[in-house]
Amino acid sequence: MALAVALLFGGLEAFAQVLRKPTFMDYIRTYEAEARRQMSRHAIPASITLAQGLIETGAGTSTLARDHNNHFGIKCHSTWSGKRTYHRDDNPNDCFRSYPSAKESFDDHSQFLKARRYQRLFALRYDDYRGWAKGLQLCGYATNKGYANMLIKVIEDYELYAFDRGEYPTWYSGRPAPARRPAEAQRSYDRPMRPSYISYGLLYVLADQNDTYERIAADMGISAKKLAKYNDTPEDYPLNEGDVVYLEPKNKEASARYTTYTVRVGDSMHDISQRYGIRLDRLYKLNNKDADYAPEEGDVLRLR
């Protein structure tokens, strides 16, 4: 254990940097207030609404979004009595809803998700974007086998989960300054404040309910910035109870018994890198994938 603890203060390995697209950031700035309004009125995570809009419209660049204010690819169906437009999708001349403004599109999207097909999603926590993403795919919102994983990737790459908590992504210009906290008394770290474990040769702890890197850092005598680096995330990344939080840099590849992994619904590259203790940038490199890649259900990824 002494050797493992010593590794806490070893060299930092740079993790795969997210290359955020200006068009995506502009779309988020334009519509985040509307997404938060929908969350307040209908209990749909703002992160999910924004991610669906980004994916369905190509960040507002699609013809449906530009000319018809349809941000969610919702088709006419038999109940629609408003304006219509016709475009190739599953069929050569599919009917899509046309709205007078983006606001009406966001309102209709919320109402659309309140149909019986999606009712189970409203039993989830309001900030459980992973559960919502998986549920949307499993309930048949989209036929793309990678839809849930695409949503999760966009939410995590652009830190959209911050909006679910009434906060802003770290990259968001004009975000409120964080509240100053009183300096904590000097603490001794001769003994860690929470149990730690070793797997794949790596020291880690398990996140508690409503945990943060700052709380873990205070308990374990290591900076929150290092924890974020070790776990390939920004410092404000939302932790779920039971999440693995590594206390040292992850490995370059999985252990010898794990050679490949078959992607499931709801998996992100970050999830897989945490599951097998592999640095995120190495996982992309092992599979010759760039940062835009979102795994689809059934994809087989190399771990070594």
PDB file of N, CA, C and O in Angstrom, residues 113-159:
ATOM      1  N   LEU A 113     -42.157  13.382 -25.763  1.00  0.00           N
ATOM      2  CA  LEU A 113     -41.534  12.444 -24.824  1.00  0.00           C
ATOM      3  C   LEU A 113     -42.463  12.065 -23.669  1.00  0.00           C
ATOM      4  O   LEU A 113     -42.143  11.155 -22.905  1.00  0.00           O
ATOM      5  N   LYS A 114     -43.594  12.740 -23.543  1.00  0.00           N
ATOM      6  CA  LYS A 114     -44.539  12.392 -22.497  1.00  0.00           C
ATOM      7  C   LYS A 114     -45.533  11.319 -22.947  1.00  0.00           C
ATOM      8  O   LYS A 114     -46.426  10.933 -22.185  1.00  0.00           O
ATOM      9  N   ALA A 115     -45.357  10.836 -24.183  1.00  0.00           N
ATOM     10  CA  ALA A 115     -46.198   9.735 -24.664  1.00  0.00           C
ATOM     11  C   ALA A 115     -45.913   8.478 -23.851  1.00  0.00           C
ATOM     12  O   ALA A 115     -44.865   8.344 -23.202  1.00  0.00           O
ATOM     13  N   ARG A 116     -46.855   7.543 -23.879  1.00  0.00           N
ATOM     14  CA  ARG A 116     -46.747   6.334 -23.060  1.00  0.00           C
ATOM     15  C   ARG A 116     -45.440   5.580 -23.319  1.00  0.00           C
ATOM     16  O   ARG A 116     -44.846   5.009 -22.405  1.00  0.00           O
ATOM     17  N   ARG A 117     -44.977   5.581 -24.567  1.00  0.00           N
ATOM     18  CA  ARG A 117     -43.767   4.829 -24.928  1.00  0.00           C
ATOM     19  C   ARG A 117     -42.578   5.222 -24.055  1.00  0.00           C
ATOM     20  O   ARG A 117     -41.735   4.393 -23.732  1.00  0.00           O
ATOM     21  N   TYR A 118     -42.503   6.503 -23.667  1.00  0.00           N
ATOM     22  CA  TYR A 118     -41.337   7.006 -22.945  1.00  0.00           C
ATOM     23  C   TYR A 118     -41.596   7.237 -21.459  1.00  0.00           C
ATOM     24  O   TYR A 118     -40.733   7.791 -20.765  1.00  0.00           O
ATOM     25  N   GLN A 119     -42.739   6.800 -20.943  1.00  0.00           N
ATOM     26  CA  GLN A 119     -43.113   7.101 -19.561  1.00  0.00           C
ATOM     27  C   GLN A 119     -42.104   6.583 -18.550  1.00  0.00           C
ATOM     28  O   GLN A 119     -41.873   7.197 -17.510  1.00  0.00           O
ATOM     29  N   ARG A 120     -41.483   5.438 -18.854  1.00  0.00           N
ATOM     30  CA  ARG A 120     -40.541   4.852 -17.884  1.00  0.00           C
ATOM     31  C   ARG A 120     -39.356   5.782 -17.613  1.00  0.00           C
ATOM     32  O   ARG A 120     -38.725   5.708 -16.553  1.00  0.00           O
ATOM     33  N   LEU A 121     -39.038   6.653 -18.575  1.00  0.00           N
ATOM     34  CA  LEU A 121     -37.882   7.531 -18.402  1.00  0.00           C
ATOM     35  C   LEU A 121     -38.083   8.528 -17.265  1.00  0.00           C
ATOM     36  O   LEU A 121     -37.114   8.959 -16.630  1.00  0.00           O
ATOM     37  N   PHE A 122     -39.343   8.880 -16.998  1.00  0.00           N
ATOM     38  CA  PHE A 122     -39.611   9.891 -15.984  1.00  0.00           C
ATOM     39  C   PHE A 122     -39.500   9.331 -14.564  1.00  0.00           C
ATOM     40  O   PHE A 122     -39.621  10.088 -13.591  1.00  0.00           O
ATOM     41  N   ALA A 123     -39.233   8.045 -14.453  1.00  0.00           N
ATOM     42  CA  ALA A 123     -38.942   7.457 -13.136  1.00  0.00           C
ATOM     43  C   ALA A 123     -37.468   7.616 -12.782  1.00  0.00           C
ATOM     44  O   ALA A 123     -37.072   7.368 -11.640  1.00  0.00           O
ATOM     45  N   LEU A 124     -36.655   8.044 -13.761  1.00  0.00           N
ATOM     46  CA  LEU A 124     -35.225   8.235 -13.531  1.00  0.00           C
ATOM     47  C   LEU A 124     -34.973   9.559 -12.820  1.00  0.00           C
ATOM     48  O   LEU A 124     -35.792  10.474 -12.862  1.00  0.00           O
ATOM     49  N   ARG A 125     -33.813   9.670 -12.186  1.00  0.00           N
ATOM     50  CA  ARG A 125     -33.401  10.946 -11.605  1.00  0.00           C
ATOM     51  C   ARG A 125     -33.297  11.991 -12.702  1.00  0.00           C
ATOM     52  O   ARG A 125     -32.910  11.685 -13.833  1.00  0.00           O
ATOM     53  N   TYR A 126     -33.602  13.236 -12.346  1.00  0.00           N
ATOM     54  CA  TYR A 126     -33.593  14.317 -13.349  1.00  0.00           C
ATOM     55  C   TYR A 126     -32.201  14.533 -13.948  1.00  0.00           C
ATOM     56  O   TYR A 126     -32.069  15.072 -15.053  1.00  0.00           O
ATOM     57  N   ASP A 127     -31.146  14.124 -13.227  1.00  0.00           N
ATOM     58  CA  ASP A 127     -29.792  14.338 -13.734  1.00  0.00           C
ATOM     59  C   ASP A 127     -29.129  13.045 -14.216  1.00  0.00           C
ATOM     60  O   ASP A 127     -27.923  13.010 -14.443  1.00  0.00           O
ATOM     61  N   ASP A 128     -29.934  12.006 -14.420  1.00  0.00           N
ATOM     62  CA  ASP A 128     -29.393  10.721 -14.890  1.00  0.00           C
ATOM     63  C   ASP A 128     -29.380  10.701 -16.420  1.00  0.00           C
ATOM     64  O   ASP A 128     -30.160  10.013 -17.062  1.00  0.00           O
ATOM     65  N   TYR A 129     -28.472  11.468 -17.003  1.00  0.00           N
ATOM     66  CA  TYR A 129     -28.446  11.567 -18.464  1.00  0.00           C
ATOM     67  C   TYR A 129     -28.067  10.246 -19.119  1.00  0.00           C
ATOM     68  O   TYR A 129     -28.535   9.943 -20.219  1.00  0.00           O
ATOM     69  N   ARG A 130     -27.259   9.426 -18.441  1.00  0.00           N
ATOM     70  CA  ARG A 130     -26.907   8.126 -19.021  1.00  0.00           C
ATOM     71  C   ARG A 130     -28.146   7.232 -19.114  1.00  0.00           C
ATOM     72  O   ARG A 130     -28.371   6.565 -20.122  1.00  0.00           O
ATOM     73  N   GLY A 131     -28.957   7.216 -18.042  1.00  0.00           N
ATOM     74  CA  GLY A 131     -30.180   6.425 -18.052  1.00  0.00           C
ATOM     75  C   GLY A 131     -31.157   6.912 -19.103  1.00  0.00           C
ATOM     76  O   GLY A 131     -31.791   6.111 -19.803  1.00  0.00           O
ATOM     77  N   TRP A 132     -31.297   8.230 -19.241  1.00  0.00           N
ATOM     78  CA  TRP A 132     -32.188   8.784 -20.262  1.00  0.00           C
ATOM     79  C   TRP A 132     -31.705   8.428 -21.667  1.00  0.00           C
ATOM     80  O   TRP A 132     -32.508   8.068 -22.539  1.00  0.00           O
ATOM     81  N   ALA A 133     -30.405   8.517 -21.901  1.00  0.00           N
ATOM     82  CA  ALA A 133     -29.870   8.203 -23.231  1.00  0.00           C
ATOM     83  C   ALA A 133     -30.132   6.752 -23.601  1.00  0.00           C
ATOM     84  O   ALA A 133     -30.611   6.447 -24.706  1.00  0.00           O
ATOM     85  N   LYS A 134     -29.839   5.842 -22.669  1.00  0.00           N
ATOM     86  CA  LYS A 134     -30.092   4.416 -22.934  1.00  0.00           C
ATOM     87  C   LYS A 134     -31.587   4.163 -23.113  1.00  0.00           C
ATOM     88  O   LYS A 134     -31.992   3.401 -23.998  1.00  0.00           O
ATOM     89  N   GLY A 135     -32.400   4.811 -22.278  1.00  0.00           N
ATOM     90  CA  GLY A 135     -33.840   4.599 -22.358  1.00  0.00           C
ATOM     91  C   GLY A 135     -34.419   5.070 -23.682  1.00  0.00           C
ATOM     92  O   GLY A 135     -35.301   4.410 -24.250  1.00  0.00           O
ATOM     93  N   LEU A 136     -33.955   6.196 -24.188  1.00  0.00           N
ATOM     94  CA  LEU A 136     -34.460   6.698 -25.469  1.00  0.00           C
ATOM     95  C   LEU A 136     -34.191   5.708 -26.589  1.00  0.00           C
ATOM     96  O   LEU A 136     -35.058   5.464 -27.439  1.00  0.00           O
ATOM     97  N   GLN A 137     -32.991   5.118 -26.595  1.00  0.00           N
ATOM     98  CA  GLN A 137     -32.690   4.144 -27.641  1.00  0.00           C
ATOM     99  C   GLN A 137     -33.525   2.880 -27.461  1.00  0.00           C
ATOM    100  O   GLN A 137     -34.108   2.364 -28.417  1.00  0.00           O
ATOM    101  N   LEU A 138     -33.604   2.391 -26.243  1.00  0.00           N
ATOM    102  CA  LEU A 138     -34.336   1.150 -25.999  1.00  0.00           C
ATOM    103  C   LEU A 138     -35.840   1.315 -26.235  1.00  0.00           C
ATOM    104  O   LEU A 138     -36.518   0.350 -26.597  1.00  0.00           O
ATOM    105  N   CYS A 139     -36.343   2.546 -26.062  1.00  0.00           N
ATOM    106  CA  CYS A 139     -37.769   2.799 -26.305  1.00  0.00           C
ATOM    107  C   CYS A 139     -38.063   3.081 -27.774  1.00  0.00           C
ATOM    108  O   CYS A 139     -39.230   3.295 -28.139  1.00  0.00           O
ATOM    109  N   GLY A 140     -37.025   3.123 -28.602  1.00  0.00           N
ATOM    110  CA  GLY A 140     -37.242   3.253 -30.034  1.00  0.00           C
ATOM    111  C   GLY A 140     -37.271   4.657 -30.574  1.00  0.00           C
ATOM    112  O   GLY A 140     -37.796   4.892 -31.669  1.00  0.00           O
ATOM    113  N   TYR A 141     -36.663   5.635 -29.854  1.00  0.00           N
ATOM    114  CA  TYR A 141     -36.649   7.007 -30.376  1.00  0.00           C
ATOM    115  C   TYR A 141     -35.900   7.084 -31.702  1.00  0.00           C
ATOM    116  O   TYR A 141     -36.289   7.823 -32.602  1.00  0.00           O
ATOM    117  N   ALA A 142     -34.822   6.333 -31.816  1.00  0.00           N
ATOM    118  CA  ALA A 142     -34.025   6.329 -33.046  1.00  0.00           C
ATOM    119  C   ALA A 142     -33.628   4.896 -33.373  1.00  0.00           C
ATOM    120  O   ALA A 142     -33.497   4.049 -32.482  1.00  0.00           O
ATOM    121  N   THR A 143     -33.430   4.618 -34.663  1.00  0.00           N
ATOM    122  CA  THR A 143     -33.044   3.273 -35.096  1.00  0.00           C
ATOM    123  C   THR A 143     -31.531   3.077 -35.073  1.00  0.00           C
ATOM    124  O   THR A 143     -31.064   1.937 -35.132  1.00  0.00           O
ATOM    125  N   ASN A 144     -30.764   4.152 -34.978  1.00  0.00           N
ATOM    126  CA  ASN A 144     -29.303   4.069 -34.944  1.00  0.00           C
ATOM    127  C   ASN A 144     -28.852   3.296 -33.703  1.00  0.00           C
ATOM    128  O   ASN A 144     -29.181   3.673 -32.568  1.00  0.00           O
ATOM    129  N   LYS A 145     -28.092   2.225 -33.891  1.00  0.00           N
ATOM    130  CA  LYS A 145     -27.662   1.376 -32.769  1.00  0.00           C
ATOM    131  C   LYS A 145     -26.659   2.078 -31.858  1.00  0.00           C
ATOM    132  O   LYS A 145     -26.378   1.598 -30.759  1.00  0.00           O
ATOM    133  N   GLY A 146     -26.127   3.208 -32.313  1.00  0.00           N
ATOM    134  CA  GLY A 146     -25.196   3.950 -31.467  1.00  0.00           C
ATOM    135  C   GLY A 146     -25.799   5.215 -30.886  1.00  0.00           C
ATOM    136  O   GLY A 146     -25.066   6.050 -30.350  1.00  0.00           O
ATOM    137  N   TYR A 147     -27.144   5.349 -30.956  1.00  0.00           N
ATOM    138  CA  TYR A 147     -27.776   6.613 -30.569  1.00  0.00           C
ATOM    139  C   TYR A 147     -27.503   6.985 -29.115  1.00  0.00           C
ATOM    140  O   TYR A 147     -27.109   8.121 -28.817  1.00  0.00           O
ATOM    141  N   ALA A 148     -27.695   6.063 -28.196  1.00  0.00           N
ATOM    142  CA  ALA A 148     -27.466   6.364 -26.773  1.00  0.00           C
ATOM    143  C   ALA A 148     -26.020   6.773 -26.531  1.00  0.00           C
ATOM    144  O   ALA A 148     -25.738   7.738 -25.804  1.00  0.00           O
ATOM    145  N   ASN A 149     -25.101   6.050 -27.152  1.00  0.00           N
ATOM    146  CA  ASN A 149     -23.687   6.339 -26.943  1.00  0.00           C
ATOM    147  C   ASN A 149     -23.301   7.683 -27.548  1.00  0.00           C
ATOM    148  O   ASN A 149     -22.433   8.396 -27.020  1.00  0.00           O
ATOM    149  N   MET A 150     -23.945   8.054 -28.666  1.00  0.00           N
ATOM    150  CA  MET A 150     -23.709   9.367 -29.260  1.00  0.00           C
ATOM    151  C   MET A 150     -24.180  10.474 -28.326  1.00  0.00           C
ATOM    152  O   MET A 150     -23.485  11.484 -28.134  1.00  0.00           O
ATOM    153  N   LEU A 151     -25.363  10.301 -27.728  1.00  0.00           N
ATOM    154  CA  LEU A 151     -25.867  11.297 -26.784  1.00  0.00           C
ATOM    155  C   LEU A 151     -24.921  11.465 -25.602  1.00  0.00           C
ATOM    156  O   LEU A 151     -24.591  12.587 -25.200  1.00  0.00           O
ATOM    157  N   ILE A 152     -24.486  10.352 -25.033  1.00  0.00           N
ATOM    158  CA  ILE A 152     -23.602  10.400 -23.867  1.00  0.00           C
ATOM    159  C   ILE A 152     -22.283  11.089 -24.220  1.00  0.00           C
ATOM    160  O   ILE A 152     -21.767  11.906 -23.446  1.00  0.00           O
ATOM    161  N   LYS A 153     -21.749  10.788 -25.394  1.00  0.00           N
ATOM    162  CA  LYS A 153     -20.487  11.406 -25.800  1.00  0.00           C
ATOM    163  C   LYS A 153     -20.627  12.919 -25.925  1.00  0.00           C
ATOM    164  O   LYS A 153     -19.777  13.677 -25.431  1.00  0.00           O
ATOM    165  N   VAL A 154     -21.699  13.386 -26.577  1.00  0.00           N
ATOM    166  CA  VAL A 154     -21.906  14.827 -26.738  1.00  0.00           C
ATOM    167  C   VAL A 154     -22.076  15.494 -25.373  1.00  0.00           C
ATOM    168  O   VAL A 154     -21.499  16.555 -25.109  1.00  0.00           O
ATOM    169  N   ILE A 155     -22.862  14.870 -24.502  1.00  0.00           N
ATOM    170  CA  ILE A 155     -23.091  15.440 -23.170  1.00  0.00           C
ATOM    171  C   ILE A 155     -21.785  15.558 -22.400  1.00  0.00           C
ATOM    172  O   ILE A 155     -21.519  16.584 -21.751  1.00  0.00           O
ATOM    173  N   GLU A 156     -20.946  14.545 -22.477  1.00  0.00           N
ATOM    174  CA  GLU A 156     -19.699  14.566 -21.705  1.00  0.00           C
ATOM    175  C   GLU A 156     -18.637  15.431 -22.374  1.00  0.00           C
ATOM    176  O   GLU A 156     -17.879  16.129 -21.690  1.00  0.00           O
ATOM    177  N   ASP A 157     -18.562  15.429 -23.708  1.00  0.00           N
ATOM    178  CA  ASP A 157     -17.570  16.258 -24.398  1.00  0.00           C
ATOM    179  C   ASP A 157     -17.831  17.747 -24.148  1.00  0.00           C
ATOM    180  O   ASP A 157     -16.887  18.532 -24.008  1.00  0.00           O
ATOM    181  N   TYR A 158     -19.103  18.135 -24.099  1.00  0.00           N
ATOM    182  CA  TYR A 158     -19.452  19.553 -23.948  1.00  0.00           C
ATOM    183  C   TYR A 158     -19.953  19.891 -22.543  1.00  0.00           C
ATOM    184  O   TYR A 158     -20.455  20.988 -22.315  1.00  0.00           O
ATOM    185  N   GLU A 159     -19.823  18.930 -21.620  1.00  0.00           N
ATOM    186  CA  GLU A 159     -20.168  19.140 -20.205  1.00  0.00           C
ATOM    187  C   GLU A 159     -21.618  19.639 -20.043  1.00  0.00           C
ATOM    188  O   GLU A 159     -21.925  20.465 -19.183  1.00  0.00           O
TER     189      GLU A 159
END
